[in-house]
Amino acid sequence: MPFELGIMTFGEVTEDLATGALPSPRQRVRETIEQAQVADQVGLDVFGVGEHHRTDFVGSAPTILLAAAAERTETIKLTSSVTVLSSEDPVRVWEQFATIDLLSAGRAEIIAGRGSYTESFPLFGYDMKDYADLFREKLDLLLKIREQNPITWQGRFRPALVDADIGPRADGDTIPVWVGVGGSPASAVSTGRLGLPMALALLLGPITTHVPTLEHYRAAAAEAGHDVNALPVSINTHGFVGRSSQHARDTMYPYFAKGMLENNHQRGEGFLIPRAAFDAQSSPRAGLLVGSAQEVIDKLLAYHELYGLNRAIIQMGFGGVPQKEHLEAIERLGTEVAPVVRREVAAQERSAA
Amino acid sequence: MSAPTIADTAPGTTEAGAPALRVVVVNGSPNEQSKTMGLVGVVLDTLGGMLPIETSRIDVYRLGPGFTEATERDEVTPEVDATIRLAEEADLLISATPVYRGSYPGMFKHFFDLVDQYALANKPVLLAATGGTDRHALVLEHALRPLFGFFQALTVPVAFFGSAGDFDGTTLLNPSVYGRIEMGLNDVVGVLRERRGLGR
């Protein structure tokens, strides 16, 4: 499997820390498409948009942004990162991604997740008590729609389908469906049992944090009779490719710390990650993909060796990194990092074969 | 109150006609479906594969006012008294609870506050708990084990903990927890075999 590198965004609407100016939502949707365009031009493999149902993001309807991106790009794959499938109707999800697949001549992908942010549950009338059952059932339906048409299906959370004709169909044979996993052993096991590709979300911590998660995933897949070597694994993680080590860290830190406020609580309050803690997370044995092109190359290769990765999707604009800086980082990732990583991984795989 | 549920494990005759092991689960979760009982389900399935068992379960949150209004044992209703006696007369007691505010819930402790001081002496007691994260795992050693230390019970050396990420809903998926349950029960299966029918 060739190694794929990509980027993702949540479409943050947060102020530029240098100027204090808040970008307009109109500006941010245009900037989001521009990010896809640059990623495509510099030869990156994947562009992802994550789903957040709030006014400080423009990513509540990722499929619409991906459709717009389809019109401005040529070869890059277009994925949700993630689709909060638990609070969606899988029929609608299929229809939308199949349409993107036609618009983009077969470049649509879905990463289905349970949702690390759960704002969409009350919004669409779902109960958090059904968190696990919702995901299981909706993933089951999505996969069945992908497999067969017309379809007859019955479940708890939506009306039954009787001989339903669901279209359009995919542009090619199929649309890849990955499962987004936050790192809990149980999610890894259930994804492995289904034999689906896993997109592992990494936040902070040692680079080795998810070695056991991968072991659980592959053991469960093998036990269920799936070919483990044919199952792609991706990491979705934060990072930034700078002109130098220092430039990368200095640029990423203030935005990342601000973006993480909501995920990093102490005594119920958002807590700014100290710079020393951020620098520790940027070291070679920690997870963040931040640094000079060479540092990011080294860390991606380390991830590849540890996890047997086939894909990495990096979120480089988290917290609202200004567009100019963000685009330059995308360019460095595509032109300086990606060719070396692809070449090294291919060489390793040849020597292993 | 709802009567303790008697699971349908056959009381069965066993090798050499020995009776089944009478297992009583004291459940500290308020929920109908719970991770705590998901964890205990795996313990019971594993144990049931090692020797014949007969299972009852006491849901402390469903024992009602005849339980919650009593401050002393002689104030409980006859039904509640029978339920507590069921725990006192088990061959193996499984004490299972979620972590609330850093420890077992008050309702769970209230049950054991009504148990006779010497009824659990030298009785095999297995400890199980669930919590939101692994940070709570030591509740087994720092809260549950001392409680049964007071009772001079024979606690099983390996205690079982599951954190939220180990479960899909209430189904335990983490293989390392399964492995730990297997190992912990293997340690004591010999003792349990000898204790069949000796609870009361």
XYZ file of C-alpha atoms in Angstrom:
553
model
C 0.000 0.000 0.000
C 1.433 3.418 -0.930
C 1.758 5.829 1.968
C -0.758 8.676 1.842
C -0.458 12.087 3.426
C -3.234 14.574 3.855
C -4.610 17.489 5.787
C -7.846 18.191 7.569
C -9.657 21.168 9.023
C -12.634 21.960 11.225
C -13.081 25.341 9.543
C -12.389 27.315 12.726
C -13.736 30.833 13.023
C -11.370 32.233 15.644
C -9.500 35.476 15.818
C -6.042 36.068 14.365
C -3.873 36.366 17.490
C -1.579 38.934 15.856
C -4.292 41.315 14.689
C -7.221 40.331 16.931
C -9.423 40.271 13.828
C -12.177 37.649 13.607
C -12.511 36.221 10.082
C -16.045 36.260 8.683
C -17.703 32.882 8.089
C -17.817 33.757 4.382
C -14.061 34.298 4.393
C -13.523 30.997 6.245
C -15.527 28.872 3.820
C -13.535 30.363 0.931
C -10.282 29.792 2.825
C -11.279 26.187 3.484
C -11.703 25.546 -0.240
C -8.409 27.329 -0.904
C -6.695 24.928 1.524
C -8.087 21.997 -0.465
C -6.890 23.587 -3.692
C -3.333 24.149 -2.442
C -3.205 20.646 -0.955
C -4.245 19.255 -4.345
C -1.698 21.357 -6.239
C 1.208 20.294 -4.025
C 0.288 16.630 -4.488
C -1.157 15.712 -1.115
C -3.402 12.656 -1.109
C -6.302 13.531 1.166
C -8.327 16.563 2.218
C -10.692 16.227 5.192
C -13.329 18.389 6.828
C -14.488 17.668 10.381
C -18.005 18.154 11.667
C -18.748 20.680 14.418
C -22.187 22.095 15.026
C -21.373 25.540 16.391
C -20.864 29.084 15.162
C -17.145 29.086 15.941
C -16.658 26.562 13.111
C -17.945 26.538 9.528
C -17.769 22.735 9.367
C -21.307 21.748 10.380
C -22.032 20.506 6.839
C -18.750 18.938 5.656
C -20.328 17.375 2.575
C -21.161 20.807 1.154
C -17.610 22.019 1.661
C -16.286 18.809 0.131
C -18.578 19.251 -2.876
C -17.225 22.770 -3.358
C -13.685 21.420 -2.973
C -14.452 18.770 -5.606
C -14.990 21.545 -8.135
C -11.617 23.148 -7.440
C -9.406 20.070 -7.217
C -8.164 17.370 -9.553
C -6.705 14.352 -7.815
C -6.933 14.714 -4.040
C -9.292 12.402 -2.121
C -12.090 14.183 -0.300
C -13.149 12.830 3.085
C -15.147 13.751 6.122
C -12.976 13.774 9.236
C -15.260 12.738 10.754
C -18.935 12.262 9.898
C -20.751 12.002 13.232
C -22.678 9.018 11.949
C -24.567 8.393 15.200
C -26.666 11.507 14.696
C -27.064 11.183 10.920
C -29.407 9.289 8.661
C -27.131 6.838 6.813
C -29.372 7.046 3.750
C -28.716 10.787 3.500
C -25.006 10.287 4.247
C -24.750 7.831 1.386
C -26.669 10.091 -1.027
C -24.425 13.047 -0.244
C -21.109 11.218 -0.469
C -22.168 9.363 -3.607
C -22.967 12.745 -5.160
C -19.530 14.066 -4.167
C -18.072 10.877 -5.619
C -19.719 11.647 -8.986
C -18.717 15.315 -8.877
C -15.109 14.374 -8.135
C -14.886 11.326 -10.409
C -14.466 8.832 -7.569
C -12.549 10.772 -4.929
C -15.090 10.698 -2.051
C -14.400 8.907 1.233
C -16.193 8.704 4.565
C -14.650 8.520 8.017
C -17.528 7.497 10.254
C -17.188 8.424 13.908
C -19.151 8.343 17.113
C -18.380 12.029 17.616
C -15.885 13.393 20.096
C -18.022 16.498 20.258
C -21.617 15.534 20.905
C -23.466 18.783 20.099
C -25.255 17.066 17.235
C -27.076 14.602 19.514
C -29.586 17.039 21.064
C -29.698 19.024 17.815
C -31.083 16.096 15.856
C -33.052 14.530 18.707
C -30.771 11.689 19.705
C -30.186 10.465 23.244
C -26.619 10.083 24.528
C -27.867 6.981 26.364
C -27.977 5.266 22.967
C -24.395 6.360 22.074
C -23.070 2.865 21.369
C -26.234 1.390 19.834
C -26.728 4.373 17.520
C -23.284 4.027 16.021
C -23.478 0.267 15.626
C -26.854 0.398 13.900
C -26.114 3.335 11.624
C -22.752 1.930 10.553
C -24.473 -1.352 9.775
C -27.024 0.426 7.570
C -24.402 2.571 5.813
C -22.347 -0.518 4.934
C -25.413 -2.369 3.691
C -26.436 0.578 1.478
C -22.921 0.569 0.084
C -23.114 -3.172 -0.601
C -26.522 -3.642 -2.162
C -29.276 -1.804 -3.969
C -32.225 -1.983 -3.640
C -32.114 -2.641 0.085
C -34.460 -4.064 2.703
C -33.440 -3.237 6.246
C -34.866 -2.807 9.719
C -33.513 -1.150 12.878
C -34.446 0.755 16.010
C -33.531 4.308 15.126
C -35.105 4.965 11.745
C -38.059 3.643 9.753
C -37.537 0.317 8.018
C -36.496 0.250 4.372
C -38.431 -2.070 2.096
C -36.875 -2.702 -1.284
C -35.644 0.901 -1.249
C -33.758 2.206 -4.270
C -30.995 4.443 -2.899
C -28.947 6.500 -5.332
C -26.853 7.682 -6.853
C -24.490 4.731 -6.669
C -20.722 5.268 -6.312
C -18.765 6.568 -9.300
C -16.529 3.484 -9.265
C -16.990 0.218 -7.402
C -17.371 1.647 -3.947
C -16.784 4.518 -1.538
C -14.214 3.794 1.176
C -15.702 3.869 4.681
C -13.183 4.247 7.495
C -14.052 4.208 11.170
C -12.745 7.064 13.283
C -11.457 5.736 16.599
C -10.465 7.958 19.496
C -8.230 5.320 20.995
C -10.539 3.371 23.288
C -9.728 -0.339 23.185
C -13.402 -1.200 22.680
C -13.746 0.944 19.539
C -10.574 -0.598 18.116
C -11.882 -4.104 18.761
C -15.288 -3.478 17.197
C -13.697 -1.808 14.145
C -11.292 -4.718 13.741
C -14.115 -7.248 13.933
C -15.880 -5.482 11.077
C -12.675 -5.520 9.021
C -12.945 -1.799 8.308
C -10.009 0.599 7.869
C -9.297 2.514 11.072
C -8.576 6.239 11.325
C -7.016 6.696 14.728
C -7.305 10.148 16.254
C -4.246 11.081 18.287
C -4.195 14.116 20.501
C -1.389 14.293 23.000
C 0.869 11.829 24.731
C 3.787 9.572 23.909
C 4.131 8.407 20.317
C 3.647 4.844 21.555
C 0.265 5.560 23.209
C -1.728 3.610 20.667
C 0.503 0.604 20.118
C -1.909 -1.512 22.229
C -4.901 0.009 20.405
C -3.442 -1.172 17.097
C -2.745 -4.595 18.598
C -6.374 -4.872 19.743
C -7.569 -3.795 16.298
C -5.434 -6.253 14.366
C -6.058 -9.144 16.779
C -9.828 -8.607 16.557
C -9.631 -8.391 12.754
C -7.579 -11.580 12.508
C -9.912 -13.415 14.854
C -12.891 -12.416 12.722
C -11.123 -13.826 9.655
C -10.083 -10.574 7.950
C -6.788 -10.184 6.125
C -4.909 -7.930 8.532
C -2.322 -6.895 5.946
C -5.030 -5.576 3.633
C -6.501 -3.279 6.295
C -5.322 0.315 6.007
C -4.637 2.289 9.170
C -4.483 6.053 9.378
C -3.607 8.527 12.076
C -5.356 11.860 12.295
C -3.253 14.170 14.377
C -2.248 17.762 15.013
C 0.882 19.268 13.615
C 2.530 22.010 11.620
C 5.392 22.017 9.127
C 7.440 25.177 9.650
C 10.454 26.808 8.004
C 12.471 25.577 10.975
C 11.891 23.745 14.277
C 11.515 26.987 16.106
C 9.276 28.645 13.519
C 6.936 25.659 13.493
C 6.594 25.586 17.280
C 6.297 29.354 17.660
C 3.590 29.508 15.000
C 1.568 26.519 16.113
C 1.710 26.909 19.899
C -0.536 29.923 20.582
C -3.308 28.704 18.255
C -3.070 25.104 19.370
C -3.177 26.116 23.039
C -6.236 28.254 22.389
C -7.930 25.556 20.324
C -7.249 23.012 23.033
C -8.787 25.130 25.803
C -12.053 23.303 25.405
C -10.442 19.884 25.427
C -8.037 20.507 28.218
C -9.924 21.007 31.457
C -8.704 21.527 34.970
C -11.407 21.767 37.627
C -14.073 22.178 34.968
C -12.413 25.185 33.297
C -10.519 25.388 30.039
C -6.808 25.428 30.822
C -4.110 26.839 28.540
C -1.439 24.246 27.841
C 1.865 25.657 29.115
C 4.513 26.170 26.431
C 6.821 23.742 28.219
C 4.154 21.029 27.979
C 3.657 21.804 24.293
C 7.407 21.602 23.639
C 7.482 18.243 25.403
C 4.666 17.054 23.115
C 6.759 18.150 20.136
C 9.783 16.062 21.054
C 10.731 12.989 18.965
C 9.083 10.532 21.382
C 5.797 12.467 21.652
C 2.878 12.525 19.259
C 2.590 16.010 17.711
C 3.723 16.253 14.078
C 5.250 19.694 14.495
C 8.643 20.920 13.384
C 10.821 21.447 10.351
C 10.161 19.332 7.279
C 12.943 16.958 8.377
C 11.508 16.587 11.895
C 8.059 15.811 10.520
C 9.569 13.297 8.074
C 11.410 11.578 10.916
C 8.332 11.432 13.105
C 6.071 10.143 10.328
C 8.591 7.382 9.650
C 8.695 6.599 13.361
C 4.890 6.383 13.392
C 4.999 4.176 10.333
C 7.462 1.829 11.948
C 5.528 1.639 15.237
C 2.008 1.388 13.875
C 2.380 0.039 10.342
C 0.550 3.127 9.115
C -0.668 3.647 5.583
C -1.911 7.180 5.941
C -1.491 10.287 8.077
C -3.914 13.191 8.034
C -2.543 16.254 9.783
C -4.613 19.099 11.146
C -2.349 22.142 10.795
C -4.775 25.046 11.219
C -6.282 24.059 14.573
C -7.212 27.005 16.773
C -7.445 29.293 13.725
C -3.880 29.553 12.344
C -3.972 32.475 9.851
C -4.523 31.411 6.261
C -1.157 32.592 4.935
C 0.796 30.543 7.501
C -1.543 27.596 7.064
C -1.145 27.507 3.261
C 2.645 27.702 3.526
C 2.601 24.747 5.923
C 0.398 22.773 3.494
C 2.872 23.540 0.728
C 5.835 22.344 2.796
C 3.952 19.162 3.718
C 3.223 18.440 0.054
C 6.560 19.379 -1.494
C 9.180 18.730 1.213
C 7.682 16.061 3.493
C 5.408 13.864 1.375
C 7.869 12.840 -1.397
C 10.509 11.742 1.114
C 8.066 9.809 3.301
C 6.479 8.054 0.313
C 9.908 7.109 -1.047
C 11.246 5.851 2.300
C 8.138 3.809 3.080
C 8.163 2.281 -0.420
C 11.861 1.403 -0.007
C 11.208 -0.220 3.361
C 8.321 -2.219 1.962
C 10.434 -3.399 -0.964
C 13.200 -4.566 1.316
C 10.688 -6.287 3.599
C 9.031 -8.061 0.666
C -38.532 -3.941 46.084
C -37.881 -6.319 43.277
C -36.949 -9.766 44.411
C -33.374 -10.709 43.726
C -33.251 -12.185 40.282
C -32.294 -15.815 40.225
C -30.499 -16.480 36.984
C -31.467 -19.638 35.225
C -28.208 -21.442 35.674
C -29.176 -25.045 36.272
C -28.770 -25.869 39.978
C -27.439 -28.985 38.356
C -25.765 -31.990 39.696
C -22.103 -31.814 38.998
C -19.109 -34.034 38.980
C -19.524 -36.548 41.744
C -22.915 -35.013 42.534
C -21.415 -31.905 44.153
C -23.854 -28.978 44.222
C -23.361 -25.869 42.060
C -21.492 -22.909 43.509
C -24.031 -20.384 44.781
C -22.867 -17.025 43.500
C -24.540 -13.841 44.714
C -23.816 -10.537 42.950
C -24.309 -7.329 44.906
C -24.775 -4.680 42.206
C -24.023 -1.062 43.109
C -25.153 0.431 39.777
C -28.435 2.363 39.595
C -28.833 1.634 35.865
C -30.955 -1.090 34.262
C -28.150 -1.787 31.816
C -24.706 -1.026 33.145
C -21.040 -1.439 32.380
C -20.694 -2.818 35.913
C -23.052 -5.689 35.097
C -21.384 -6.031 31.671
C -18.105 -6.673 33.498
C -19.770 -9.082 35.958
C -21.398 -10.892 33.039
C -17.957 -11.764 31.708
C -16.853 -12.897 35.180
C -19.907 -15.172 35.485
C -19.503 -16.603 31.979
C -15.845 -17.356 32.638
C -16.545 -18.838 36.062
C -19.480 -20.838 34.681
C -17.074 -22.402 32.193
C -14.869 -23.592 35.082
C -17.480 -25.090 37.397
C -21.268 -25.242 37.712
C -22.691 -22.092 39.244
C -26.089 -20.840 40.337
C -26.366 -17.065 40.217
C -28.484 -14.484 42.038
C -28.217 -10.737 41.777
C -29.121 -8.027 44.244
C -29.614 -4.521 42.794
C -29.165 -2.272 45.821
C -30.812 0.675 44.047
C -33.997 -1.360 43.571
C -34.510 -2.599 47.134
C -36.926 0.225 47.941
C -37.948 2.087 51.104
C -37.937 -1.115 53.169
C -34.166 -0.912 52.638
C -33.404 2.802 52.416
C -35.410 3.759 55.526
C -33.708 1.222 57.757
C -30.742 2.298 59.863
C -30.458 -1.038 61.664
C -30.902 -4.604 60.437
C -34.010 -5.175 62.550
C -35.761 -2.259 60.842
C -35.734 -3.781 57.341
C -38.815 -5.452 55.871
C -38.872 -9.274 55.784
C -38.267 -9.235 51.995
C -35.158 -7.091 52.377
C -34.002 -9.253 55.271
C -34.275 -12.301 53.019
C -32.273 -10.511 50.328
C -29.476 -9.593 52.716
C -29.495 -13.162 54.004
C -29.042 -14.368 50.444
C -25.774 -12.411 50.291
C -24.718 -13.639 53.724
C -25.286 -17.251 52.691
C -23.567 -17.168 49.300
C -20.734 -19.556 48.504
C -19.126 -16.702 46.538
C -20.080 -13.058 46.842
C -19.344 -10.757 43.899
C -19.179 -7.177 45.040
C -19.505 -4.960 41.968
C -19.944 -1.234 41.764
C -19.389 1.843 39.645
C -17.177 4.575 41.067
C -19.154 7.597 42.259
C -17.319 10.619 43.570
C -14.164 8.617 44.063
C -15.664 5.602 45.804
C -18.584 3.162 45.901
C -22.021 4.823 45.983
C -23.618 5.386 49.401
C -26.444 2.992 48.541
C -23.930 0.197 48.053
C -22.315 0.890 51.429
C -25.757 1.061 53.061
C -26.344 -2.539 51.999
C -23.160 -3.690 53.680
C -23.923 -1.554 56.746
C -26.914 -3.852 57.249
C -24.975 -7.105 56.717
C -24.210 -9.019 59.906
C -20.718 -8.255 61.193
C -19.526 -11.868 61.069
C -21.643 -13.225 58.200
C -18.911 -12.781 55.617
C -15.968 -14.026 57.685
C -13.775 -16.312 55.584
C -16.291 -16.074 52.708
C -14.843 -15.791 49.194
C -15.563 -12.296 47.918
C -14.651 -11.118 44.439
C -14.204 -7.406 43.799
C -15.204 -5.663 40.570
C -15.619 -2.014 39.679
C -16.086 0.293 36.698
C -15.134 3.929 36.278
C -14.879 6.652 33.671
C -11.108 6.342 33.369
C -8.280 4.172 34.670
C -7.553 6.815 37.288
C -10.291 5.160 39.394
C -8.873 1.643 39.245
C -7.408 1.721 42.761
C -10.901 2.092 44.229
C -10.740 -1.702 44.277
C -7.746 -1.692 46.604
C -8.353 1.502 48.552
C -12.110 1.339 49.103
C -13.572 -2.094 48.372
C -10.860 -4.351 49.792
C -10.722 -2.577 53.181
C -14.515 -2.872 53.474
C -14.226 -6.645 53.179
C -11.147 -6.555 55.355
C -13.448 -5.333 58.097
C -15.710 -8.335 57.478
C -12.647 -10.636 57.574
C -13.767 -11.973 54.204
C -11.532 -14.023 51.902
C -11.145 -11.555 49.049
C -9.957 -12.924 45.708
C -6.409 -11.572 45.177
C -6.958 -10.230 41.644
C -9.743 -7.646 41.422
C -11.368 -6.586 38.138
C -11.710 -3.080 36.766
C -13.179 -1.795 33.520
C -13.032 1.815 32.385
C -15.471 3.438 29.956
C -13.182 2.944 26.941
C -13.150 -0.802 27.502
C -16.851 -1.048 26.678
C -19.039 -0.732 23.607
C -22.218 0.309 25.420
C -22.335 -2.282 28.200
C -20.419 -4.945 26.283
C -16.858 -5.441 27.496
C -14.488 -5.578 24.529
C -10.986 -5.013 25.897
C -9.189 -8.357 25.613
C -6.742 -7.524 28.398
C -9.618 -7.289 30.892
C -10.878 -10.667 29.690
C -7.388 -12.047 30.235
C -7.221 -10.627 33.747
C -10.585 -12.180 34.640
C -9.440 -15.567 33.369
C -6.228 -15.314 35.390
C -7.907 -14.054 38.568
C -10.487 -16.827 38.531
C -7.906 -19.517 37.792
C -6.121 -18.479 40.988
C -9.118 -19.384 43.127
C -11.056 -21.996 41.198
C -9.677 -24.746 43.457
C -10.847 -22.949 46.583
C -14.247 -22.276 45.041
C -14.693 -25.913 44.106
C -14.255 -26.872 47.737
C -16.621 -24.184 48.944
C -19.668 -25.394 47.036
C -22.673 -25.546 49.342
C -20.688 -24.283 52.352
C -21.909 -20.683 52.211
C -24.492 -20.893 54.909
